[in-house]
mmCIF file of C-alpha atoms in Angstrom:
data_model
loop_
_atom_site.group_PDB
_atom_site.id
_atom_site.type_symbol
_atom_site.label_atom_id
_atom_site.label_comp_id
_atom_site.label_asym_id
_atom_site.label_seq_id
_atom_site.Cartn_x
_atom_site.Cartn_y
_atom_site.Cartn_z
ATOM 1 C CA UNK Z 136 -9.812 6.390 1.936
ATOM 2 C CA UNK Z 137 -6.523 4.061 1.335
ATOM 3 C CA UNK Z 138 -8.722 0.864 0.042
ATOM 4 C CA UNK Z 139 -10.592 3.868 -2.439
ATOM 5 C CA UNK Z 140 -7.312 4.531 -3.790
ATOM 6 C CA UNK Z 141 -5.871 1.113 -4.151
ATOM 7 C CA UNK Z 142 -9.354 -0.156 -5.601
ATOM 8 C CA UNK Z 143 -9.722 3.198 -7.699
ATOM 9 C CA UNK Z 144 -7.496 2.319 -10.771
ATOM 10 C CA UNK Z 145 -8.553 -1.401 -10.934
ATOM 11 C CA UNK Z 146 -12.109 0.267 -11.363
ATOM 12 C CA UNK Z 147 -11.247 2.903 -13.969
ATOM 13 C CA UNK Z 148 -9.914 -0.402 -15.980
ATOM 14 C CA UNK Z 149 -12.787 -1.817 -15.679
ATOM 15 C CA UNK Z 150 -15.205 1.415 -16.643
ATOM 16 C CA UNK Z 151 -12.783 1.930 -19.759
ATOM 17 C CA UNK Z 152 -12.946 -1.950 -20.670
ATOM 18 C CA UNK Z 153 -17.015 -1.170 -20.407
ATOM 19 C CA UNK Z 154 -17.534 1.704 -21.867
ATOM 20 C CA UNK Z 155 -15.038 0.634 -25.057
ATOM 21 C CA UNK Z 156 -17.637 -1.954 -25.050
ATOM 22 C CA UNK Z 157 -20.541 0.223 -25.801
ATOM 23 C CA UNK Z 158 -21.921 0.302 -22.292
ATOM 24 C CA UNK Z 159 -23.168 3.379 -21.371
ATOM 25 C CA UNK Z 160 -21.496 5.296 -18.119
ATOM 26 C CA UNK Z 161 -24.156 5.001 -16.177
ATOM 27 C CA UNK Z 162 -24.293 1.154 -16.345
ATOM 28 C CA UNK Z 163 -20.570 1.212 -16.016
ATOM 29 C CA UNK Z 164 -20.528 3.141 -13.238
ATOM 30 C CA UNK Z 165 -23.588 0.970 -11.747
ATOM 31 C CA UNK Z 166 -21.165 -2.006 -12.567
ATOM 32 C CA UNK Z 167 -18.224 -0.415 -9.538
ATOM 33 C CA UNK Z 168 -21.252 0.277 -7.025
ATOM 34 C CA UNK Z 169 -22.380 -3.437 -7.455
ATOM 35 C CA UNK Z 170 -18.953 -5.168 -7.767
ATOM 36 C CA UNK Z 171 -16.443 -5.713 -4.688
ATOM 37 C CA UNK Z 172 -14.700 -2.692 -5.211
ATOM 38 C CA UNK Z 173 -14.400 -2.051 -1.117
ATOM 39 C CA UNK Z 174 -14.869 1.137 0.150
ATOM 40 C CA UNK Z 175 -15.028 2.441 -3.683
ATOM 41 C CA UNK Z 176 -18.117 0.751 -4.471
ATOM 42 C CA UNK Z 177 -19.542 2.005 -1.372
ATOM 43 C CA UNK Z 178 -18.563 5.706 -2.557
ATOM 44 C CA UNK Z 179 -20.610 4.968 -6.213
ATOM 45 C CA UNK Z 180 -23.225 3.218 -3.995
ATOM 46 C CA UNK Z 181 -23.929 6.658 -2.930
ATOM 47 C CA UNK Z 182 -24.733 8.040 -5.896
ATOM 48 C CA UNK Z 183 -27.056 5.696 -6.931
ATOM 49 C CA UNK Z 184 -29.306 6.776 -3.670
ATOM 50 C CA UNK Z 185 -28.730 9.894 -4.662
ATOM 51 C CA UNK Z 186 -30.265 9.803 -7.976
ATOM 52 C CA UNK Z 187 -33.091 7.155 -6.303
ATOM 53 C CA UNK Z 188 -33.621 10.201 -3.575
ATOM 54 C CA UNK Z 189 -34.492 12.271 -6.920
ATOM 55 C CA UNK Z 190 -31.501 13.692 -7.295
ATOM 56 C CA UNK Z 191 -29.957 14.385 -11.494
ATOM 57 C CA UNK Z 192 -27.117 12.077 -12.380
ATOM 58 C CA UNK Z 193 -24.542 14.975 -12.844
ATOM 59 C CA UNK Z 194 -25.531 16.928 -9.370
ATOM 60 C CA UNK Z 195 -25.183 13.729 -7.924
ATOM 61 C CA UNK Z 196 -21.752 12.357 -9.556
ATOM 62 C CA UNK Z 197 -20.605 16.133 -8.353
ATOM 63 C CA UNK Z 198 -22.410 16.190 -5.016
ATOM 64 C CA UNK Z 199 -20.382 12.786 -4.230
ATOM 65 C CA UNK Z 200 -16.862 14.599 -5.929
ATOM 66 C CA UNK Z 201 -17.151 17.413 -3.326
ATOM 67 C CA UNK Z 202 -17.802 14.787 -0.609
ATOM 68 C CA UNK Z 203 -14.338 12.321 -1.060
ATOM 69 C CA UNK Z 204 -11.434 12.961 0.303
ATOM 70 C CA UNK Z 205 -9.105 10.872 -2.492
ATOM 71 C CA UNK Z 206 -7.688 13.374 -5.043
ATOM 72 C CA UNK Z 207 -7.906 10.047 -7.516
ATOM 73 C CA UNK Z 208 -12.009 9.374 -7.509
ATOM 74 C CA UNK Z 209 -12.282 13.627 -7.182
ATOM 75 C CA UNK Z 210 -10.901 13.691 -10.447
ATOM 76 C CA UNK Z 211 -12.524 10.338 -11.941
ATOM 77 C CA UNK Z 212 -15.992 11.351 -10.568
ATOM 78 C CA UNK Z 213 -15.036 14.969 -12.354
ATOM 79 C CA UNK Z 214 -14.281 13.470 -15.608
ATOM 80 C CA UNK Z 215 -17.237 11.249 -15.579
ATOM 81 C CA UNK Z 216 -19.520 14.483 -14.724
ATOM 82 C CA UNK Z 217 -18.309 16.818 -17.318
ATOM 83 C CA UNK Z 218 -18.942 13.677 -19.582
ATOM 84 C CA UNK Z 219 -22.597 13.453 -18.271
ATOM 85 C CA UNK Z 220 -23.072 16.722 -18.653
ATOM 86 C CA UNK Z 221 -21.488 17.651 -22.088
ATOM 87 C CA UNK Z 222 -22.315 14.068 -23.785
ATOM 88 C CA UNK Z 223 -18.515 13.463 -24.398
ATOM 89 C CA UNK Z 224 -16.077 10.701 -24.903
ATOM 90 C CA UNK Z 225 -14.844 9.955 -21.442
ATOM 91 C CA UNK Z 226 -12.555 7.110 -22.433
ATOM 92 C CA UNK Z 227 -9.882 9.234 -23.414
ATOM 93 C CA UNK Z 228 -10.041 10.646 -19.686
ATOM 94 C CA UNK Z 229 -10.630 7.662 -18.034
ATOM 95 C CA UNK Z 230 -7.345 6.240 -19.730
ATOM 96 C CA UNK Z 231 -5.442 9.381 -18.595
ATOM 97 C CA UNK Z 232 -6.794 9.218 -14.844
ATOM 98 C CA UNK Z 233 -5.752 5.340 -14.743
ATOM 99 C CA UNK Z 234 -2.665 5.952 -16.694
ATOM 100 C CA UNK Z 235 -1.445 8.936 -14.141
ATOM 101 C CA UNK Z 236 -2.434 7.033 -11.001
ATOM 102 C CA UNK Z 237 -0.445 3.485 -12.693
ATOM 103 C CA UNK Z 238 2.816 6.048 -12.833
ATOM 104 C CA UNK Z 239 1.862 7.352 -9.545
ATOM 105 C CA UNK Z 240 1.756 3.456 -8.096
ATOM 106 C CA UNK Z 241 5.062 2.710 -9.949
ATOM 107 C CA UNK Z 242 7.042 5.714 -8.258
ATOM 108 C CA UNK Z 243 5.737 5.069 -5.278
ATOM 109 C CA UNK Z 244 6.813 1.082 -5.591
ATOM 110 C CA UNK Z 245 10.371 2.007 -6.865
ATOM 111 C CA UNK Z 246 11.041 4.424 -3.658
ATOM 112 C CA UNK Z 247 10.038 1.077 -1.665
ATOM 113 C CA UNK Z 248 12.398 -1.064 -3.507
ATOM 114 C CA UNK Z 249 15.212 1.982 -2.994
ATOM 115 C CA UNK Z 250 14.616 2.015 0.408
ATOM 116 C CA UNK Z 251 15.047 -2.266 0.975
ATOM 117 C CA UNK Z 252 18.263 -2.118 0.216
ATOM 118 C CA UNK Z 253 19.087 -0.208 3.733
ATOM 119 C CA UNK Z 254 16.856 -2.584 5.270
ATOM 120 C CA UNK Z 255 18.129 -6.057 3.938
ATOM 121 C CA UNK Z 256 21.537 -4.750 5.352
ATOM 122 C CA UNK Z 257 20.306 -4.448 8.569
ATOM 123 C CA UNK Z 258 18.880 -7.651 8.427
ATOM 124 C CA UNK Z 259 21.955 -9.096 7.212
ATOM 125 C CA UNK Z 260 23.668 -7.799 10.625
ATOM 126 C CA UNK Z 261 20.866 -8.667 13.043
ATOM 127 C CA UNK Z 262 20.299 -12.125 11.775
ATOM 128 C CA UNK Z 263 23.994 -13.242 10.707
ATOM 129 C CA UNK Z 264 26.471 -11.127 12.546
ATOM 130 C CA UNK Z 265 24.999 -10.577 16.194
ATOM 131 C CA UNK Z 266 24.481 -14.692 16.551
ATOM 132 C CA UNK Z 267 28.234 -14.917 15.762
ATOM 133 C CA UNK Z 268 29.386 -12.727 18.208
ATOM 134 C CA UNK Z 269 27.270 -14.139 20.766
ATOM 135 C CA UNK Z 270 28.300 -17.209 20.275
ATOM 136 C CA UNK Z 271 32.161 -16.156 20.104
ATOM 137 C CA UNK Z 272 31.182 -14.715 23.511
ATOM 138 C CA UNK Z 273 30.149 -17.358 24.460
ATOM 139 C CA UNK Z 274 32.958 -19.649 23.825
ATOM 140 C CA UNK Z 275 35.725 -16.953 25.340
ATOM 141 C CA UNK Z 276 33.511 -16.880 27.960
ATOM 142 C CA UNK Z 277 33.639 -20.663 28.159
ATOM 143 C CA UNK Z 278 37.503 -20.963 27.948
ATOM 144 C CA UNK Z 279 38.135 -18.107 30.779
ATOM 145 C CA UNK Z 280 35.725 -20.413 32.776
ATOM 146 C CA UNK Z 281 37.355 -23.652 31.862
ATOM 147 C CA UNK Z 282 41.284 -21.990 32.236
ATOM 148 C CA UNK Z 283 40.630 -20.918 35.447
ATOM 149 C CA UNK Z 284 43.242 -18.423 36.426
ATOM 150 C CA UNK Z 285 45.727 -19.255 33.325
ATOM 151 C CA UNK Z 286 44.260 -15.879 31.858
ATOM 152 C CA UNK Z 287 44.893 -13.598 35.171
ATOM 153 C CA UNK Z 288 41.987 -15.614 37.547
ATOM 154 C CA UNK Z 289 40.507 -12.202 37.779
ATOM 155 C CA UNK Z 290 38.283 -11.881 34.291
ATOM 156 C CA UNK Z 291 34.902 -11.000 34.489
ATOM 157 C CA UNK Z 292 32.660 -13.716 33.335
ATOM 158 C CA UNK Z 293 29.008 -13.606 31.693
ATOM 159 C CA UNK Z 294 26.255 -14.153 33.612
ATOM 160 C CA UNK Z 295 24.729 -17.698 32.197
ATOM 161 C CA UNK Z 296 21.353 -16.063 31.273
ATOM 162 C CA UNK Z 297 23.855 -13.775 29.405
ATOM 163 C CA UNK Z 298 23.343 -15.593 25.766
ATOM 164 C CA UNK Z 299 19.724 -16.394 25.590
ATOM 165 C CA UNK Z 300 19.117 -12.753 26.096
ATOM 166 C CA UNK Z 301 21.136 -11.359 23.565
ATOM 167 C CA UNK Z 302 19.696 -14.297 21.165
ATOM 168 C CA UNK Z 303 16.102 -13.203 22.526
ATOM 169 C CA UNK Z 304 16.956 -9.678 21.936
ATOM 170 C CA UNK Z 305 18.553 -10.112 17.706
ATOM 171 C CA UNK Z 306 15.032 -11.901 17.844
ATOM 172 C CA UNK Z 307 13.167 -9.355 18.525
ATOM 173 C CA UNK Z 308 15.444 -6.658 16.696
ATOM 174 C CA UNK Z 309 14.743 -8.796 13.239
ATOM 175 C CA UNK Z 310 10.875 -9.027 14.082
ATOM 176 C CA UNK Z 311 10.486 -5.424 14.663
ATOM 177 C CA UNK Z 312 13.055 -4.987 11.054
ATOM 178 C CA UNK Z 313 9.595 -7.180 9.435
ATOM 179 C CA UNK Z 314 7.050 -4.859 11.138
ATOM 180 C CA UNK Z 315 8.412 -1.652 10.184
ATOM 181 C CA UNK Z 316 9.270 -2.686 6.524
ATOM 182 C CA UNK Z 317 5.666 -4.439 6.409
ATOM 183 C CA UNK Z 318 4.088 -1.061 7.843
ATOM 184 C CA UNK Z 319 6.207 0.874 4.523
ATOM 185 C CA UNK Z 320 4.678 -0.864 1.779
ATOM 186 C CA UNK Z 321 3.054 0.629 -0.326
ATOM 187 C CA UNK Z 322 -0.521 -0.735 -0.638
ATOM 188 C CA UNK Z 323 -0.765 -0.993 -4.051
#
């Protein structure tokens, strides 16, 4: 149901831009089941079979209502209905539904935002800080070598493979940093 609800207000746009134009709901709904709307055309698709099958237009707007699982088309589908049925304006609801689920995208986008800021610090240490260190490591590692036993003889040194690992490793730190902030976002 997540491409119904990112395709859902882009459709109720485009039924209000219709209908404002004197189509009738029908042939603006008609227009979503025939347009690349994803999954959402798919779901209006339905009802047109419906109605071909024999079925009324309003028993099969609500037969297709009671059969989504997206709280957005339940309610577009519900306004469109009750405008079927009672031979009302439904622009008025159409711009409510698409103006509720715009807020509803724009809360959801500013949480995302919020929650970058956390992120783009921990990128900041994996990507900038741990090199540095390994490479100051490496160096003091390099001048204990190089001193021999100036510094005591007795210092533990790295193991060679010591730095590739640990650049391997921030590596893989930072691309699992992209996965889980890609996996986040919102798809709006």
């Amino acid at each position: 149901m997540g491409n119904v609800d990112e395709e859902l207000l882009y459709a109720i746009r485009a039924m209000e831009v219709l209908l404002q134009s004197g189509v009738g709901i029908v042939e603006a709904m008609k227009h979503v089941a025939d347009e690349d709307y994803g999954d959402l055309s798919v779901e209006f698709g339905r009802i047109f079979k419906a109605i071909d099958a024999g079925a009324g237009m309003s028993e099969a707007v609500r037969k297709q209502m009671r059969a989504t699982s997206s709280a957005g088309l339940r309610h577009t589908l519900s306004a469109l209905a009750m405008s079927i049925e009672q031979d009302t304006n439904v622009i008025d609801r159409l711009r409510s539904i698409a103006d509720k689920e715009s807020r509803s995208r724009r809360i959801e986008l500013q949480a995302f935002v919020e929650s970058l800021s956390a992120v783009s610090e921990q990128f900041l240490i994996i990507s900038v800080l741990v090199p540095i260190i390994v490479v100051i490591m490496a160096v003091i590692d390099a001048l204990v070598g190089g001193a021999g036993g100036a510094f005591g003889g007795n210092m533990p040194r790295m193991p060679p493979a010591c730095t590739p690992i640990l650049f391997l490793l921030a590596m893989l730190a930072i691309a699992g940093l992209i996965v889980r902030t890609r996996s986040q976002e919102p798809k709006i």
